[in-house]
Amino acid sequence: MGDNITERRRMTRNRMYRLIYNSKNGISKQQIAEDMGCSLPTVHQNIAELLEADLIRQGELQPSSGGRPATGYVTNDEIGIAVGISVSAKHIRFTAVDIKLKVLGTLKLAVDFASMSKTGKIIASELEKFIDDNSLDRRRLLGVGITIPAVIDKVNDIIMISPTLNVKNTNIRELVEKIPYPVYVDNDGTCAGAAEAFSGRRSDFAYLFMEYGIGGAIYMNGKKYAGLNNRSAEFGHICVHPGGLKCSCGKRGCLEAYCGALRFTKELGVSVDEFFKELENGDKDYEEIWNDVLSHLASGINIIRMIFDGPVILGGFVSEYIEPYLPKLREMAAEKNTFEKDGNYILLGKYYKNGGMMGSASHFIEKFIDEI
Ligand SMILES: [Zn+2]
């Protein structure tokens, strides 16, 4: 009985904290009481507890309709930090964020992936440097999230397969054992989808994650649909060209073989940045390849749309360059669509630049907020 009351009180405090967390410029006690349908004394007491725990602070005065302006409350965003790390075939990238996903520091290292244990060692030593270089407070570090382009067996902590990294049936331990903080490892596309869901903008969407390889995530009612084998939304291996280009998975004609960044970096021997610069400069060969990428991308997106009938959100580092070509991509997708005249359902994600890292960091932030 006593426990129930304590838990109920905690739930009220938690809801109040979330209300403050989600308010744009702070929220007054009066407004909280109205939104939550609870009494002002209850609000007073909980606000006092949240202030005492340094979880919230007094913010700006809130505009009021008559009477004197009231104090607004905001969250203390520096109370916790999380680091997201992305491992890809060519890079290891770091992003540190506060509990509102505000970026506190980034780092990009050019490292060709060799093995899990080598990458694990590099991550562990670079992480400490990264923390120092950005003056991050280790006591506030909630955890370190790592994203990898791989299908992961979370029950047994095994990387089942990663065509992009050329890894099979490897224990995750080698990657994380040297990191002295709480660690969370997940698929890169899944994490990027999680960041989009965490932003609270949408609860139903398909997330198409475009980096060297292609992955994704499907969210329904705000929850990820994982599939029976944790392989839902492996969009990279949808066949968009039967008998076509060979994919890293060994099959032919996969979306990844046509639209993964490895295609235009490997084929031309340039970086993604260089590719898009030359494309903008009007290089005809690059244009031909890019049109082929877009056309196959439109096919893949159309398939996702036909199955899912919801927004298709683009993310991953390739999507950083896609904005100028989005109208064309939408047009191409619309041409393939039986029911729709436009491709406006194709959108750029909120965190399209670093969604994977944001999502892996948000894992710890969500946990932190849940426990308030
Ligand atoms: Zn494939």
CSV table of C-alpha atoms and ligand atoms in Angstrom, one decimal:
chain,number,residue,atom,x,y,z
A,1,MET,CA,0.0,0.0,0.0
A,2,GLY,CA,2.7,2.5,1.1
A,3,ASP,CA,4.7,1.5,-2.0
A,4,ASN,CA,1.8,2.1,-4.3
A,5,ILE,CA,1.4,5.7,-2.9
A,6,THR,CA,5.1,6.3,-3.3
A,7,GLU,CA,5.0,5.0,-6.9
A,8,ARG,CA,1.9,7.1,-7.7
A,9,ARG,CA,3.6,10.2,-6.3
A,10,ARG,CA,6.7,9.4,-8.4
A,11,MET,CA,4.6,9.0,-11.5
A,12,THR,CA,3.0,12.5,-10.9
A,13,ARG,CA,6.5,14.0,-10.5
A,14,ASN,CA,7.7,12.2,-13.6
A,15,ARG,CA,4.7,13.5,-15.7
A,16,MET,CA,5.4,17.0,-14.4
A,17,TYR,CA,9.1,16.8,-15.3
A,18,ARG,CA,8.2,15.6,-18.8
A,19,LEU,CA,5.7,18.5,-19.2
A,20,ILE,CA,8.5,20.9,-18.3
A,21,TYR,CA,11.0,19.0,-20.5
A,22,ASN,CA,8.7,19.3,-23.5
A,23,SER,CA,7.7,22.9,-23.0
A,24,LYS,CA,9.4,25.2,-25.4
A,25,ASN,CA,10.3,28.2,-23.2
A,26,GLY,CA,9.3,27.1,-19.8
A,27,ILE,CA,6.0,26.6,-18.1
A,28,SER,CA,4.3,28.2,-15.1
A,29,LYS,CA,2.9,26.4,-12.0
A,30,GLN,CA,-0.6,27.6,-13.0
A,31,GLN,CA,-0.2,26.1,-16.5
A,32,ILE,CA,1.1,22.8,-15.1
A,33,ALA,CA,-1.9,22.5,-12.8
A,34,GLU,CA,-4.2,23.1,-15.7
A,35,ASP,CA,-2.4,20.7,-18.1
A,36,MET,CA,-2.2,17.9,-15.6
A,37,GLY,CA,-5.5,18.5,-13.9
A,38,CYS,CA,-4.0,18.6,-10.4
A,39,SER,CA,-4.1,21.0,-7.5
A,40,LEU,CA,-1.7,23.9,-7.1
A,41,PRO,CA,-0.4,22.6,-3.7
A,42,THR,CA,0.5,19.3,-5.5
A,43,VAL,CA,2.4,21.4,-8.2
A,44,HIS,CA,4.1,23.4,-5.5
A,45,GLN,CA,5.4,20.4,-3.7
A,46,ASN,CA,6.6,18.6,-6.8
A,47,ILE,CA,8.3,21.7,-8.2
A,48,ALA,CA,10.1,22.1,-4.9
A,49,GLU,CA,11.3,18.5,-5.1
A,50,LEU,CA,12.5,18.9,-8.7
A,51,LEU,CA,14.3,22.1,-7.8
A,52,GLU,CA,15.9,20.5,-4.8
A,53,ALA,CA,17.2,17.7,-7.1
A,54,ASP,CA,18.6,20.3,-9.5
A,55,LEU,CA,16.5,18.7,-12.3
A,56,ILE,CA,14.7,22.0,-13.1
A,57,ARG,CA,15.5,25.7,-12.8
A,58,GLN,CA,13.6,28.9,-12.8
A,59,GLY,CA,13.4,30.2,-16.3
A,60,GLU,CA,12.0,33.4,-17.9
A,61,LEU,CA,8.8,35.0,-16.7
A,62,GLN,CA,5.8,33.7,-18.6
A,63,PRO,CA,3.5,36.0,-20.5
A,64,SER,CA,0.1,36.2,-18.8
A,65,SER,CA,-3.3,37.4,-19.8
A,66,GLY,CA,-3.8,39.9,-17.0
A,67,GLY,CA,-2.3,39.7,-13.5
A,68,ARG,CA,1.4,39.6,-13.0
A,69,PRO,CA,3.6,37.4,-15.1
A,70,ALA,CA,4.4,34.0,-13.5
A,71,THR,CA,7.8,32.3,-13.1
A,72,GLY,CA,8.4,29.7,-15.8
A,73,TYR,CA,10.3,26.5,-15.1
A,74,VAL,CA,12.7,24.8,-17.4
A,75,THR,CA,14.8,21.7,-17.2
A,76,ASN,CA,18.5,21.7,-16.2
A,77,ASP,CA,19.7,20.4,-19.5
A,78,GLU,CA,23.4,19.9,-18.4
A,79,ILE,CA,22.5,17.5,-15.6
A,80,GLY,CA,23.3,14.6,-17.8
A,81,ILE,CA,25.3,14.0,-21.0
A,82,ALA,CA,25.6,11.1,-23.3
A,83,VAL,CA,28.0,10.2,-26.1
A,84,GLY,CA,27.0,8.6,-29.4
A,85,ILE,CA,29.6,6.8,-31.4
A,86,SER,CA,29.1,5.6,-35.0
A,87,VAL,CA,31.3,2.9,-36.5
A,88,SER,CA,31.3,2.6,-40.2
A,89,ALA,CA,33.5,1.1,-42.9
A,90,LYS,CA,35.6,4.2,-43.2
A,91,HIS,CA,35.0,6.3,-40.1
A,92,ILE,CA,34.5,6.4,-36.4
A,93,ARG,CA,32.5,9.5,-35.4
A,94,PHE,CA,31.7,10.9,-31.9
A,95,THR,CA,28.9,13.2,-30.8
A,96,ALA,CA,28.3,14.4,-27.2
A,97,VAL,CA,24.8,15.7,-26.3
A,98,ASP,CA,23.0,17.1,-23.3
A,99,ILE,CA,19.6,15.7,-22.2
A,100,LYS,CA,17.8,17.8,-24.9
A,101,LEU,CA,20.1,16.4,-27.6
A,102,LYS,CA,21.9,19.7,-27.9
A,103,VAL,CA,25.3,18.9,-29.5
A,104,LEU,CA,28.2,19.6,-27.1
A,105,GLY,CA,31.0,18.3,-29.3
A,106,THR,CA,31.8,16.2,-32.3
A,107,LEU,CA,34.8,14.3,-33.7
A,108,LYS,CA,35.3,12.4,-37.0
A,109,LEU,CA,38.2,10.0,-37.4
A,110,ALA,CA,39.1,8.5,-40.7
A,111,VAL,CA,39.6,4.8,-39.7
A,112,ASP,CA,39.2,1.9,-42.1
A,113,PHE,CA,37.4,-0.8,-40.2
A,114,ALA,CA,39.7,-3.8,-39.5
A,115,SER,CA,38.3,-5.8,-36.6
A,116,MET,CA,36.0,-5.5,-33.6
A,117,SER,CA,38.8,-5.6,-31.1
A,118,LYS,CA,41.0,-3.0,-32.9
A,119,THR,CA,38.0,-0.7,-33.3
A,120,GLY,CA,37.2,-1.3,-29.6
A,121,LYS,CA,40.7,-0.2,-28.6
A,122,ILE,CA,40.6,3.0,-30.7
A,123,ILE,CA,37.1,3.9,-29.4
A,124,ALA,CA,38.2,3.5,-25.8
A,125,SER,CA,41.3,5.7,-26.1
A,126,GLU,CA,39.8,8.3,-28.4
A,127,LEU,CA,36.7,8.6,-26.1
A,128,GLU,CA,38.8,9.7,-23.1
A,129,LYS,CA,40.5,12.3,-25.3
A,130,PHE,CA,37.1,13.4,-26.7
A,131,ILE,CA,35.7,13.9,-23.2
A,132,ASP,CA,38.8,16.0,-22.2
A,133,ASP,CA,38.9,18.0,-25.4
A,134,ASN,CA,35.3,19.0,-24.9
A,135,SER,CA,35.5,19.5,-21.1
A,136,LEU,CA,32.7,17.0,-20.5
A,137,ASP,CA,32.0,16.1,-16.9
A,138,ARG,CA,32.5,12.4,-16.5
A,139,ARG,CA,30.3,12.4,-13.4
A,140,ARG,CA,27.4,13.5,-15.5
A,141,LEU,CA,28.0,10.9,-18.3
A,142,LEU,CA,24.9,8.8,-18.5
A,143,GLY,CA,26.4,6.4,-21.0
A,144,VAL,CA,28.0,5.7,-24.4
A,145,GLY,CA,25.9,4.5,-27.3
A,146,ILE,CA,27.6,2.8,-30.2
A,147,THR,CA,26.0,2.3,-33.6
A,148,ILE,CA,27.2,-0.3,-36.1
A,149,PRO,CA,25.8,-1.3,-39.5
A,150,ALA,CA,25.0,-4.8,-38.5
A,151,VAL,CA,22.1,-7.2,-37.6
A,152,ILE,CA,22.5,-7.7,-33.9
A,153,ASP,CA,21.2,-10.5,-31.7
A,154,LYS,CA,20.5,-8.5,-28.5
A,155,VAL,CA,19.7,-11.5,-26.4
A,156,ASN,CA,23.2,-13.0,-26.8
A,157,ASP,CA,25.0,-9.7,-27.6
A,158,ILE,CA,26.2,-11.1,-30.9
A,159,ILE,CA,26.7,-9.3,-34.2
A,160,MET,CA,25.0,-11.8,-36.5
A,161,ILE,CA,26.1,-10.2,-39.8
A,162,SER,CA,27.5,-7.0,-41.1
A,163,PRO,CA,28.1,-7.1,-44.9
A,164,THR,CA,29.4,-3.5,-44.8
A,165,LEU,CA,32.1,-4.3,-42.2
A,166,ASN,CA,32.5,-7.8,-43.4
A,167,VAL,CA,31.9,-9.3,-40.0
A,168,LYS,CA,29.8,-12.4,-39.0
A,169,ASN,CA,28.9,-14.0,-35.7
A,170,THR,CA,31.1,-11.9,-33.5
A,171,ASN,CA,30.6,-11.1,-29.9
A,172,ILE,CA,30.0,-7.5,-29.1
A,173,ARG,CA,32.3,-7.8,-26.0
A,174,GLU,CA,35.4,-7.1,-28.1
A,175,LEU,CA,34.0,-3.7,-29.1
A,176,VAL,CA,33.0,-2.5,-25.7
A,177,GLU,CA,35.1,-4.2,-23.0
A,178,LYS,CA,37.6,-1.4,-22.7
A,179,ILE,CA,35.0,1.3,-22.2
A,180,PRO,CA,34.6,2.1,-18.4
A,181,TYR,CA,31.0,3.6,-18.8
A,182,PRO,CA,27.6,2.1,-19.4
A,183,VAL,CA,27.5,1.1,-23.0
A,184,TYR,CA,24.7,0.4,-25.4
A,185,VAL,CA,25.2,-1.1,-28.9
A,186,ASP,CA,22.6,-1.1,-31.6
A,187,ASN,CA,22.1,-1.1,-35.4
A,188,ASP,CA,22.8,2.3,-36.9
A,189,GLY,CA,19.6,2.7,-38.8
A,190,THR,CA,17.6,1.6,-35.8
A,191,CYS,CA,19.3,4.2,-33.7
A,192,ALA,CA,18.6,6.9,-36.2
A,193,GLY,CA,15.0,6.0,-36.3
A,194,ALA,CA,15.0,6.1,-32.4
A,195,ALA,CA,16.3,9.7,-32.6
A,196,GLU,CA,13.4,10.6,-34.9
A,197,ALA,CA,10.9,9.0,-32.5
A,198,PHE,CA,12.6,10.6,-29.5
A,199,SER,CA,12.1,14.0,-31.1
A,200,GLY,CA,8.3,13.4,-30.7
A,201,ARG,CA,7.4,14.7,-34.1
A,202,ARG,CA,5.9,11.5,-35.4
A,203,SER,CA,4.9,8.1,-34.1
A,204,ASP,CA,4.3,6.3,-37.4
A,205,PHE,CA,7.1,6.3,-40.0
A,206,ALA,CA,9.6,4.3,-42.0
A,207,TYR,CA,13.1,5.5,-41.6
A,208,LEU,CA,15.5,5.0,-44.5
A,209,PHE,CA,19.1,5.3,-43.3
A,210,MET,CA,21.7,6.0,-46.0
A,211,GLU,CA,25.3,5.7,-45.3
A,212,TYR,CA,28.0,3.4,-46.8
A,213,GLY,CA,25.3,0.8,-46.5
A,214,ILE,CA,21.5,1.2,-46.2
A,215,GLY,CA,19.4,0.3,-43.3
A,216,GLY,CA,16.3,1.6,-41.6
A,217,ALA,CA,13.6,1.3,-39.0
A,218,ILE,CA,9.8,1.1,-38.9
A,219,TYR,CA,8.0,2.8,-36.1
A,220,MET,CA,4.3,2.2,-35.3
A,221,ASN,CA,2.5,4.0,-32.5
A,222,GLY,CA,5.8,5.4,-31.3
A,223,LYS,CA,7.3,1.9,-31.0
A,224,LYS,CA,9.8,0.2,-33.2
A,225,TYR,CA,8.6,-2.8,-35.1
A,226,ALA,CA,11.6,-5.2,-34.7
A,227,GLY,CA,10.4,-8.2,-36.7
A,228,LEU,CA,10.7,-11.9,-35.7
A,229,ASN,CA,14.5,-11.9,-36.2
A,230,ASN,CA,15.3,-8.2,-35.4
A,231,ARG,CA,15.7,-7.7,-39.1
A,232,SER,CA,12.7,-5.5,-39.9
A,233,ALA,CA,13.4,-2.6,-42.2
A,234,GLU,CA,16.6,-4.0,-43.7
A,235,PHE,CA,15.7,-1.8,-46.6
A,236,GLY,CA,19.2,-2.1,-48.1
A,237,HIS,CA,18.5,-5.6,-49.3
A,238,ILE,CA,15.2,-4.9,-51.0
A,239,CYS,CA,15.7,-6.0,-54.6
A,240,VAL,CA,15.3,-2.9,-56.9
A,241,HIS,CA,17.1,-4.4,-60.0
A,242,PRO,CA,16.8,-8.1,-60.5
A,243,GLY,CA,20.1,-9.5,-61.7
A,244,GLY,CA,21.8,-6.1,-61.2
A,245,LEU,CA,24.9,-4.9,-59.4
A,246,LYS,CA,26.4,-7.2,-56.8
A,247,CYS,CA,25.6,-6.3,-53.2
A,248,SER,CA,27.9,-6.7,-50.1
A,249,CYS,CA,25.5,-9.4,-48.9
A,250,GLY,CA,26.3,-11.5,-51.9
A,251,LYS,CA,23.0,-11.1,-53.8
A,252,ARG,CA,22.4,-9.0,-56.8
A,253,GLY,CA,20.3,-5.9,-57.4
A,254,CYS,CA,19.8,-4.8,-53.7
A,255,LEU,CA,19.0,-1.2,-53.0
A,256,GLU,CA,22.3,-0.9,-51.1
A,257,ALA,CA,24.3,-2.0,-54.1
A,258,TYR,CA,22.8,1.0,-56.0
A,259,CYS,CA,22.3,3.7,-53.4
A,260,GLY,CA,24.8,3.0,-50.6
A,261,ALA,CA,27.7,5.5,-50.5
A,262,LEU,CA,30.2,2.7,-51.1
A,263,ARG,CA,28.9,2.5,-54.6
A,264,PHE,CA,29.9,6.0,-55.7
A,265,THR,CA,33.0,6.2,-53.5
A,266,LYS,CA,34.4,2.8,-54.4
A,267,GLU,CA,33.6,3.0,-58.1
A,268,LEU,CA,35.2,6.5,-58.5
A,269,GLY,CA,37.8,6.4,-55.7
A,270,VAL,CA,36.5,9.7,-54.1
A,271,SER,CA,35.0,10.6,-50.8
A,272,VAL,CA,31.3,11.4,-50.4
A,273,ASP,CA,32.2,15.0,-50.1
A,274,GLU,CA,34.2,15.1,-53.3
A,275,PHE,CA,31.5,13.2,-55.1
A,276,PHE,CA,28.8,15.8,-54.4
A,277,LYS,CA,31.2,18.7,-55.1
A,278,GLU,CA,32.0,17.4,-58.5
A,279,LEU,CA,28.3,16.7,-59.1
A,280,GLU,CA,27.4,20.3,-58.2
A,281,ASN,CA,30.2,21.4,-60.6
A,282,GLY,CA,28.3,19.7,-63.4
A,283,ASP,CA,30.5,16.6,-64.0
A,284,LYS,CA,28.6,14.6,-66.6
A,285,ASP,CA,29.8,11.1,-65.5
A,286,TYR,CA,28.9,11.9,-61.9
A,287,GLU,CA,25.6,13.1,-63.0
A,288,GLU,CA,24.9,9.9,-64.8
A,289,ILE,CA,25.7,7.8,-61.7
A,290,TRP,CA,23.7,10.1,-59.4
A,291,ASN,CA,20.6,9.9,-61.6
A,292,ASP,CA,20.9,6.1,-61.5
A,293,VAL,CA,21.2,6.3,-57.7
A,294,LEU,CA,18.1,8.5,-57.5
A,295,SER,CA,16.1,6.3,-59.8
A,296,HIS,CA,16.8,3.2,-57.8
A,297,LEU,CA,16.3,5.1,-54.6
A,298,ALA,CA,12.9,6.1,-55.9
A,299,SER,CA,12.0,2.5,-56.6
A,300,GLY,CA,13.1,1.4,-53.1
A,301,ILE,CA,11.1,4.2,-51.5
A,302,ASN,CA,8.1,3.4,-53.6
A,303,ILE,CA,8.2,-0.2,-52.4
A,304,ILE,CA,8.4,1.0,-48.8
A,305,ARG,CA,5.5,3.3,-49.4
A,306,MET,CA,3.3,0.6,-51.0
A,307,ILE,CA,3.8,-1.7,-48.0
A,308,PHE,CA,3.7,0.9,-45.2
A,309,ASP,CA,1.6,3.8,-46.5
A,310,GLY,CA,3.3,6.2,-44.1
A,311,PRO,CA,5.9,8.9,-44.3
A,312,VAL,CA,9.4,7.8,-45.5
A,313,ILE,CA,12.0,9.7,-43.6
A,314,LEU,CA,15.6,10.0,-44.9
A,315,GLY,CA,18.6,10.0,-42.7
A,316,GLY,CA,22.3,9.0,-42.5
A,317,PHE,CA,25.2,11.0,-43.8
A,318,VAL,CA,24.2,10.7,-47.5
A,319,SER,CA,20.9,12.5,-46.7
A,320,GLU,CA,23.0,15.5,-45.8
A,321,TYR,CA,23.6,16.1,-49.4
A,322,ILE,CA,20.2,15.1,-50.7
A,323,GLU,CA,18.2,18.3,-50.0
A,324,PRO,CA,18.8,19.9,-53.4
A,325,TYR,CA,17.8,16.7,-55.2
A,326,LEU,CA,14.7,16.1,-53.0
A,327,PRO,CA,12.2,17.6,-55.5
A,328,LYS,CA,13.6,15.3,-58.2
A,329,LEU,CA,13.5,12.3,-56.0
A,330,ARG,CA,9.9,13.0,-55.1
A,331,GLU,CA,9.0,13.4,-58.7
A,332,MET,CA,10.7,10.1,-59.6
A,333,ALA,CA,8.9,8.3,-56.8
A,334,ALA,CA,5.6,9.8,-57.8
A,335,GLU,CA,6.0,8.5,-61.3
A,336,LYS,CA,6.3,5.0,-60.0
A,337,ASN,CA,3.3,5.3,-57.6
A,338,THR,CA,-0.1,3.9,-58.5
A,339,PHE,CA,-2.1,6.0,-56.1
A,340,GLU,CA,-0.3,9.3,-55.6
A,341,LYS,CA,0.6,12.3,-57.7
A,342,ASP,CA,3.3,13.6,-55.6
A,343,GLY,CA,6.1,12.3,-53.4
A,344,ASN,CA,5.6,14.7,-50.5
A,345,TYR,CA,5.6,11.8,-48.1
A,346,ILE,CA,9.4,11.6,-48.6
A,347,LEU,CA,11.0,13.8,-45.9
A,348,LEU,CA,14.3,14.6,-44.3
A,349,GLY,CA,14.6,13.6,-40.7
A,350,LYS,CA,15.1,16.0,-37.9
A,351,TYR,CA,18.5,14.6,-37.0
A,352,TYR,CA,19.4,13.6,-40.5
A,353,LYS,CA,23.0,14.6,-40.0
A,354,ASN,CA,23.9,12.5,-37.0
A,355,GLY,CA,20.7,10.6,-36.2
A,356,GLY,CA,22.4,7.3,-35.4
A,357,MET,CA,24.6,8.8,-32.8
A,358,MET,CA,21.7,11.0,-31.4
A,359,GLY,CA,19.5,7.9,-31.2
A,360,SER,CA,22.1,5.8,-29.4
A,361,ALA,CA,22.7,8.7,-26.9
A,362,SER,CA,18.9,9.1,-26.5
A,363,HIS,CA,18.8,5.5,-25.2
A,364,PHE,CA,20.5,6.8,-22.0
A,365,ILE,CA,18.5,10.0,-21.8
A,366,GLU,CA,15.2,8.1,-22.1
A,367,LYS,CA,16.3,5.9,-19.3
A,368,PHE,CA,17.4,8.8,-17.2
A,369,ILE,CA,14.0,10.5,-17.7
A,370,ASP,CA,12.1,7.3,-17.0
A,371,GLU,CA,13.8,7.0,-13.6
A,372,ILE,CA,13.0,10.5,-12.4
B,1,ZN,ZN,22.1,-7.0,-50.4
